[in-house]
Amino acid sequence: MPAITSPEQLFEHELQDIYYAEKTLTKVLPKLADEAKDRELSRAFTSHLKETEKHVINIEKVFRAIGKSPQAHPCPGIEGIKKEHDEFIEENSASSKMLDAFLTGAASRTEHYEIAAYTGLVAQARALKEPKAVELLQENLKQEKEALKKVETISKRLLKDANGSTGNGGSRSR
Ligand SMILES: [Fe+2]
Ligand SMILES: [Fe+2]
């Protein structure tokens, strides 16, 4: 069990955690893009995959900026979010509209998780006076916030469509 007694060590640990999470997401996002039936949602997953690949590279640069080699540490947080998704798919037979609505929720949870992680990392890097790390981590944080906004907008539209087709507003097909 490694001893963590300094802010530098804690920062490195947190970095290893988000590094694992981002690498996991590069494998999950193509699956989500396939699962999504809504074209805008599917494209959003594909474009966030490209951003996520850049997040991984940025984290590797942060490791180097602090004189460490990139190393991933298993992150149970992202594994939990992933498991929630996998179980939903296995255990339910959702209509395409409900599946898409579910996927926006899973995406939103993921972005919130990443936003929390990067907000903490930026604060830590700032306290450690690591300007290069601050800059790179802020770049990732900004894209996570934009990704969250995008998925929330899509989610609102999907919910509106779903209510229109199952409720009082008459049916609307795609
Ligand atoms: Fe990310
Ligand atoms: Fe993200």
GROMACS .gro file of N, CA, C and O and ligand atoms in nm, residues 22 25 29 48 51-52 55 107 110-111 114-115 118 140 143-145 147-148, ligand 2:
model
   77
   22GLU      N    1  -1.066   0.789  -1.824
   22GLU     CA    2  -1.067   0.836  -1.963
   22GLU      C    3  -1.036   0.722  -2.060
   22GLU      O    4  -1.098   0.711  -2.166
   25LEU      N    5  -1.335   0.517  -2.102
   25LEU     CA    6  -1.436   0.584  -2.185
   25LEU      C    7  -1.405   0.574  -2.334
   25LEU      O    8  -1.496   0.572  -2.416
   29LEU      N    9  -1.738   0.467  -2.535
   29LEU     CA   10  -1.808   0.561  -2.625
   29LEU      C   11  -1.844   0.504  -2.763
   29LEU      O   12  -1.955   0.532  -2.812
   48HIS      N   13  -1.752   1.311  -2.898
   48HIS     CA   14  -1.690   1.313  -2.765
   48HIS      C   15  -1.582   1.205  -2.752
   48HIS      O   16  -1.490   1.220  -2.672
   51GLU      N   17  -1.274   1.375  -2.857
   51GLU     CA   18  -1.227   1.463  -2.749
   51GLU      C   19  -1.165   1.381  -2.636
   51GLU      O   20  -1.064   1.419  -2.577
   52THR      N   21  -1.227   1.267  -2.610
   52THR     CA   22  -1.178   1.181  -2.500
   52THR      C   23  -1.038   1.127  -2.530
   52THR      O   24  -0.954   1.118  -2.441
   55HIS      N   25  -0.823   1.386  -2.434
   55HIS     CA   26  -0.813   1.397  -2.287
   55HIS      C   27  -0.704   1.304  -2.235
   55HIS      O   28  -0.627   1.339  -2.146
  107ALA      N   29  -2.478   0.926  -1.998
  107ALA     CA   30  -2.375   1.021  -2.044
  107ALA      C   31  -2.364   1.138  -1.947
  107ALA      O   32  -2.254   1.182  -1.912
  110THR      N   33  -2.177   1.044  -1.639
  110THR     CA   34  -2.033   1.036  -1.668
  110THR      C   35  -1.969   1.174  -1.672
  110THR      O   36  -1.863   1.196  -1.614
  111GLU      N   37  -2.034   1.267  -1.742
  111GLU     CA   38  -1.976   1.402  -1.753
  111GLU      C   39  -1.970   1.469  -1.615
  111GLU      O   40  -1.871   1.533  -1.583
  114GLU      N   41  -1.669   1.332  -1.441
  114GLU     CA   42  -1.544   1.388  -1.495
  114GLU      C   43  -1.528   1.534  -1.454
  114GLU      O   44  -1.417   1.578  -1.421
  115ILE      N   45  -1.637   1.608  -1.457
  115ILE     CA   46  -1.630   1.751  -1.418
  115ILE      C   47  -1.583   1.762  -1.273
  115ILE      O   48  -1.497   1.844  -1.241
  118TYR      N   49  -1.203   1.673  -1.264
  118TYR     CA   50  -1.115   1.778  -1.320
  118TYR      C   51  -1.119   1.906  -1.237
  118TYR      O   52  -1.017   1.974  -1.227
  140ASN      N   53  -0.943   1.997  -2.066
  140ASN     CA   54  -1.031   1.880  -2.054
  140ASN      C   55  -1.162   1.918  -1.984
  140ASN      O   56  -1.271   1.883  -2.031
  143GLN      N   57  -1.413   2.093  -2.206
  143GLN     CA   58  -1.482   2.006  -2.301
  143GLN      C   59  -1.584   1.917  -2.232
  143GLN      O   60  -1.688   1.885  -2.290
  144GLU      N   61  -1.558   1.877  -2.108
  144GLU     CA   62  -1.656   1.796  -2.035
  144GLU      C   63  -1.782   1.878  -2.010
  144GLU      O   64  -1.894   1.829  -2.022
  145LYS      N   65  -1.763   2.005  -1.975
  145LYS     CA   66  -1.878   2.092  -1.949
  145LYS      C   67  -1.960   2.113  -2.076
  145LYS      O   68  -2.083   2.112  -2.073
  147ALA      N   69  -1.969   1.903  -2.330
  147ALA     CA   70  -2.033   1.774  -2.362
  147ALA      C   71  -2.159   1.756  -2.278
  147ALA      O   72  -2.261   1.707  -2.326
  148LEU      N   73  -2.153   1.797  -2.152
  148LEU     CA   74  -2.269   1.786  -2.064
  148LEU      C   75  -2.385   1.871  -2.117
  148LEU      O   76  -2.499   1.826  -2.124
  176FE      FE   77  -1.650   1.333  -2.099
   0.00000   0.00000   0.00000
